[in-house]
Coordinates of C-alpha atoms in Angstrom, one line a residue:
Chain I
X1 CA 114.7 161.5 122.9
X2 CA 117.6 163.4 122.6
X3 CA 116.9 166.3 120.6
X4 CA 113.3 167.2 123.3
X5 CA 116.7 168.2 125.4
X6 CA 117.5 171.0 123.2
X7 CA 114.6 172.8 124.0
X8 CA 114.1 175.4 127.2
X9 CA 113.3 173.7 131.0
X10 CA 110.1 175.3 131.0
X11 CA 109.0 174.1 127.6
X12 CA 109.9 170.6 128.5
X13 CA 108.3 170.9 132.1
X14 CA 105.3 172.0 130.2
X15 CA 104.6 169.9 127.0
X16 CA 108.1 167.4 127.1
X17 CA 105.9 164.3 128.8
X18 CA 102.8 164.8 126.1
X19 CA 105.3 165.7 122.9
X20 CA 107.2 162.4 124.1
X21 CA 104.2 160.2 123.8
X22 CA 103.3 162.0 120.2
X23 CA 106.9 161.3 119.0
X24 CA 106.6 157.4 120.3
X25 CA 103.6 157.1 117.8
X26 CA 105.3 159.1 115.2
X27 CA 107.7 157.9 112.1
X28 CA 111.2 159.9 113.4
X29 CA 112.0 160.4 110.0
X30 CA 114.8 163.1 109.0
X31 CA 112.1 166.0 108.0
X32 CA 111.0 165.1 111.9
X33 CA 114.3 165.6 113.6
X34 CA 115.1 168.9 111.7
X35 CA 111.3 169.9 112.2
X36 CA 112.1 169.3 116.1
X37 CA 115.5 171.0 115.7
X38 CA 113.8 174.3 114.1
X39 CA 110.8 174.0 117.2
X40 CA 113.8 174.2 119.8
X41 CA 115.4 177.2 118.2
X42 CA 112.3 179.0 118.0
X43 CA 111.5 177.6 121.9
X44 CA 115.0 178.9 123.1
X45 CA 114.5 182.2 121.0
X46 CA 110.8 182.9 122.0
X47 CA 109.7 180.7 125.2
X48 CA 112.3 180.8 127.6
X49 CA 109.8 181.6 130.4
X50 CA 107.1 179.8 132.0
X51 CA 104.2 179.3 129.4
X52 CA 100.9 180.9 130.6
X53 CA 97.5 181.1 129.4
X54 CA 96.7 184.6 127.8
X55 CA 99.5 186.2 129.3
X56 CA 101.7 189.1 127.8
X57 CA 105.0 188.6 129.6
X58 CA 107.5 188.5 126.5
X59 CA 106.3 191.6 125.5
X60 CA 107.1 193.4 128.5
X61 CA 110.4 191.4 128.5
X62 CA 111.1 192.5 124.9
X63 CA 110.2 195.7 125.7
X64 CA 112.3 196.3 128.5
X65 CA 115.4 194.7 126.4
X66 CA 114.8 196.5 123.4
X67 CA 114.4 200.1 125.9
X68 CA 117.7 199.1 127.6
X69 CA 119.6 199.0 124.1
X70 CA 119.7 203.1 122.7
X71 CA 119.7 204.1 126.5
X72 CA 122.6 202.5 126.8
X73 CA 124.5 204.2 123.8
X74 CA 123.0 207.6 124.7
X75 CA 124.6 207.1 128.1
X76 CA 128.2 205.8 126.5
X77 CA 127.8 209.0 124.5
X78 CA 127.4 211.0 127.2
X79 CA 129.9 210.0 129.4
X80 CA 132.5 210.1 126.1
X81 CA 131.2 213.8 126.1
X82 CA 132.4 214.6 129.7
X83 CA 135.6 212.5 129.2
X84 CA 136.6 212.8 125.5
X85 CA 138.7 209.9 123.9
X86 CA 142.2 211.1 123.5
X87 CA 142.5 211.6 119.8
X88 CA 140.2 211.3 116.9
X89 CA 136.6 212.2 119.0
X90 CA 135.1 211.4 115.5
X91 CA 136.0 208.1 116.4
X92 CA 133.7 207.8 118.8
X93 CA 130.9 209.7 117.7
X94 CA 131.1 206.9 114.4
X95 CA 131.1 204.3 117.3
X96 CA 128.2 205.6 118.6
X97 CA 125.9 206.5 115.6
X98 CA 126.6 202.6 114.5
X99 CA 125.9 201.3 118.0
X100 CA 122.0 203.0 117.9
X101 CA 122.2 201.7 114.3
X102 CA 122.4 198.3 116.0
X103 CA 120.2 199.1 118.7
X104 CA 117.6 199.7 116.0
X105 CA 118.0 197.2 114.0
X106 CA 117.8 195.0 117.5
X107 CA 114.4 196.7 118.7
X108 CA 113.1 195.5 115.1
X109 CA 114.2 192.3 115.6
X110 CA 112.6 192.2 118.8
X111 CA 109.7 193.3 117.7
X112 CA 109.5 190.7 115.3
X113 CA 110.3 188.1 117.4
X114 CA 107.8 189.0 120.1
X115 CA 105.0 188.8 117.1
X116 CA 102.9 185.3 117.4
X117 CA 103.9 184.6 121.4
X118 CA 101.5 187.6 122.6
X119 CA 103.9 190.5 121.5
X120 CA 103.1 192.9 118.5
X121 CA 105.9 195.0 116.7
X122 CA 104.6 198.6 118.2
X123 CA 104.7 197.2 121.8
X124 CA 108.5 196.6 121.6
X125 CA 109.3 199.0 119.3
X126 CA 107.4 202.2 120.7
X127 CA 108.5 201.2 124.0
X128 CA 112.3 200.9 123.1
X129 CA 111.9 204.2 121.1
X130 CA 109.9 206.5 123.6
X131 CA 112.7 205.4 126.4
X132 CA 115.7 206.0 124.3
X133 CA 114.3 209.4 123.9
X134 CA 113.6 210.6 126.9
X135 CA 117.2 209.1 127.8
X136 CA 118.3 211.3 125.2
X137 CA 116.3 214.7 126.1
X138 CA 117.5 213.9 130.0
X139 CA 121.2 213.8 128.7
X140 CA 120.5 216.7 126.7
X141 CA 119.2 218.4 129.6
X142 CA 122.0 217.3 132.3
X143 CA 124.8 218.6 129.3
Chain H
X1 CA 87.6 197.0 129.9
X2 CA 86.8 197.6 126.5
X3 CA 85.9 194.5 124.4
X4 CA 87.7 193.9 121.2
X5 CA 86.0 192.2 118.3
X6 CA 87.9 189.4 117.2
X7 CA 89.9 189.9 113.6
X8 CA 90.9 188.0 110.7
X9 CA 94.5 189.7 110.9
X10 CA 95.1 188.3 114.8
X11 CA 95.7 185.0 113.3
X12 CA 98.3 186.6 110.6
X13 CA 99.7 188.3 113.7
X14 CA 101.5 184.7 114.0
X15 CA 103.5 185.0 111.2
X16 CA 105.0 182.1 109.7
X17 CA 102.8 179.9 112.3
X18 CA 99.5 181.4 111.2
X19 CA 98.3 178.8 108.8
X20 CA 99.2 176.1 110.8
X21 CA 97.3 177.7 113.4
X22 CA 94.3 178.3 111.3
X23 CA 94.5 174.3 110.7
X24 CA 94.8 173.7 114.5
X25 CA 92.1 175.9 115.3
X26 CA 89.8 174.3 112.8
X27 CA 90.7 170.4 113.9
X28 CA 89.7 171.9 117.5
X29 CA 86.4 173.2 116.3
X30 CA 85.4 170.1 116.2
X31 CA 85.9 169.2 120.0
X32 CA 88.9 168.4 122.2
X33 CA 91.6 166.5 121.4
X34 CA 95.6 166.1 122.0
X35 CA 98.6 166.4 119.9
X36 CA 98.9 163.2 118.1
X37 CA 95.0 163.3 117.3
X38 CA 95.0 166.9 115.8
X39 CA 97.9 165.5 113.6
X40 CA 95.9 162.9 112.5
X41 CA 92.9 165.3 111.8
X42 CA 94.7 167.6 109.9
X43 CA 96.1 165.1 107.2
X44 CA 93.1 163.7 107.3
X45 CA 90.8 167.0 106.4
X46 CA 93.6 169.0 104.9
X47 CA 96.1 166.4 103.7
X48 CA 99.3 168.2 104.8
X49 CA 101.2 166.6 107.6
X50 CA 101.6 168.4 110.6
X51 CA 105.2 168.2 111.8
X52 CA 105.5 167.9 115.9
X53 CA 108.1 170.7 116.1
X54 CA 105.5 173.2 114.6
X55 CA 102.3 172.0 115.9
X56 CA 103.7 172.3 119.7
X57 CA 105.0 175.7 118.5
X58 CA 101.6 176.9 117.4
X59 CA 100.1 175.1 120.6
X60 CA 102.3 176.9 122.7
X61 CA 101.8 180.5 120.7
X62 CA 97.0 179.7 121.0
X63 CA 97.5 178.8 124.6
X64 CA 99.4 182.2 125.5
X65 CA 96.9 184.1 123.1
X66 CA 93.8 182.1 125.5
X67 CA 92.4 181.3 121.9
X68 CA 93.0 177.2 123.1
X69 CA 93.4 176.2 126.8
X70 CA 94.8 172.8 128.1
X71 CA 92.6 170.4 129.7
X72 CA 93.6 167.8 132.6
X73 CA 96.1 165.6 131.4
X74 CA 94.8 162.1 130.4
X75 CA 97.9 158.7 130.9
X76 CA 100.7 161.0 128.7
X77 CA 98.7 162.9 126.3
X78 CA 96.6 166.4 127.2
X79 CA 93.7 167.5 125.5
X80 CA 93.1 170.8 124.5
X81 CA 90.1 172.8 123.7
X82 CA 89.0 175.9 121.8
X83 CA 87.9 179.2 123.9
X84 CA 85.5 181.4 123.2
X85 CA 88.2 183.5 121.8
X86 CA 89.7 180.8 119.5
X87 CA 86.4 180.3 118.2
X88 CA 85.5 183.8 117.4
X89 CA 88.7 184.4 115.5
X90 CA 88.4 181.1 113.9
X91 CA 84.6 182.8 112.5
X92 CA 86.5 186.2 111.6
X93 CA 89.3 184.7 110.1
X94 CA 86.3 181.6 107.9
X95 CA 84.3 184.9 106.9
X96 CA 87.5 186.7 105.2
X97 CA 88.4 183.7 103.3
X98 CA 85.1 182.6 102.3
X99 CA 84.7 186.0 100.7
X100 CA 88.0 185.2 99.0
X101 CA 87.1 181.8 97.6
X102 CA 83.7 183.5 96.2
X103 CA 85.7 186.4 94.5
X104 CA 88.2 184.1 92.7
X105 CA 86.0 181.3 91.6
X106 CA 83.5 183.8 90.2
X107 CA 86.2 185.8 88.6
X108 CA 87.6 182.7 87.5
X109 CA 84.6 181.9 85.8
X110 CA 84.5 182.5 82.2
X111 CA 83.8 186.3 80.6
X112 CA 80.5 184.5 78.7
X113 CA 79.0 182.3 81.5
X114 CA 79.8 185.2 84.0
X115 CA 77.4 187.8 81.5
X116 CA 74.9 185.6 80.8
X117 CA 74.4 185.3 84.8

């Protein structure tokens, strides 16, 4: 079954042998194969890692991710600070304010995504936010 | 460790997968069974058909939440069964909708026949 190969190593290692023996009693039809191509997005989105029983791994994964994301702009911003762009610094500063747009926009994405496999919204979200912050006070602090 | 009741909203936690879950949970209520089975159980009790994309999506999504766990593998197929957990939001989640299905058939219910009650 071709399309069970879109889906992430450790799904298949997990449930490929028992959703193999479901799909050999079930009619393939076309709703099927797009219904199996929509599970492996949503596997290769949400269930890269090893599945476990009641754990809360992607949160902490999505969390980190998401916290990575505005420290990293605050930290570009900084170092533009102590080395300006020759030119237009408003250039930059645009640059900047759009990239923790995106950064945002990313945490609630996250967020989202981590709802249903053991993550909430707040987790990811609250986490990304409070470490941006203090990224930002400590560059504050240091300039 | 503080205990946390079980409530109906953990289930719409799930998002697009929590009605399918709800069916999954309920066809596990019953007693163990594997994928093709709980298939068969939904369309049989609920009459929708339970693609196998979805339901190993919502499989995957109970068994991290501990609200299902796997048991040893039987030929190909592996049973599953519902935890304590699953069980208890399964109740919180009957008990909201039940209330729901009472308001709206008794509001349904015509102005006259509802007076003269």
């Amino acid at each position: 079954m071709r399309l069970l190969r879109l889906y992430p190593r450790a799904w298949r290692a997990r449930y490929g042998e028992e959703m193999l023996a479901l799909l050999e009693q079930h009619h393939l039809s076309v709703r099927t194969r797009i219904n199996l191509l929509r599970g492996a997005l949503d596997a290769q989105l949400h269930m890269r890692g090893p599945i476990m029983s009641g754990n809360r791994r992607p949160t902490v994964r999505w969390s980190l991710l998401v916290a990575l994301l505005p420290s990293t702009f605050v930290v570009v911003h900084w170092v533009c600070q102590l080395y300006p762009f020759p030119g237009d610094s408003t250039l930059w500063d645009a640059l900047v304010i759009l990239g923790m747009m995106v950064a945002a926009l990313a945490a609630t994405w996250a967020g989202t995504s981590a709802q249903g496999m053991g993550g909430r919204l707040p987790d990811s979200a609250v986490a990304g936010g409070l470490v941006g912050l203090a990224a930002l006070l400590i560059a504050w602090i240091v300039s | 460790m503080p205990i946390q009741r079980p409530r109906a909203s953990d289930l719409a936690d799930l998002g697009r997968f929590s009605e399918p879950a709800l069916l999954v949970l309920a066809s596990l209520a019953e007693g163990p069974k594997h994928g093709y089975a709980i298939m068969q159980d939904i369309l049989e009790f609920h009459g929708a058909r339970m693609e196998p994309g979805t339901l190993y999506g919502v499989l995957a999504r109970l068994e991290t939440r501990g609200w299902i766990s796997p048991l040893p593998i039987e030929g190909r197929r592996r049973p599953y069964r519902l935890t304590t957990a699953g069980a208890a939001v399964l109740q919180a989640h009957l008990t909201v909708m039940q209330r729901v299905v009472s308001t709206g058939r008794h509001r349904l219910e015509p102005q006259g026949s509802r007076s003269a009650l």
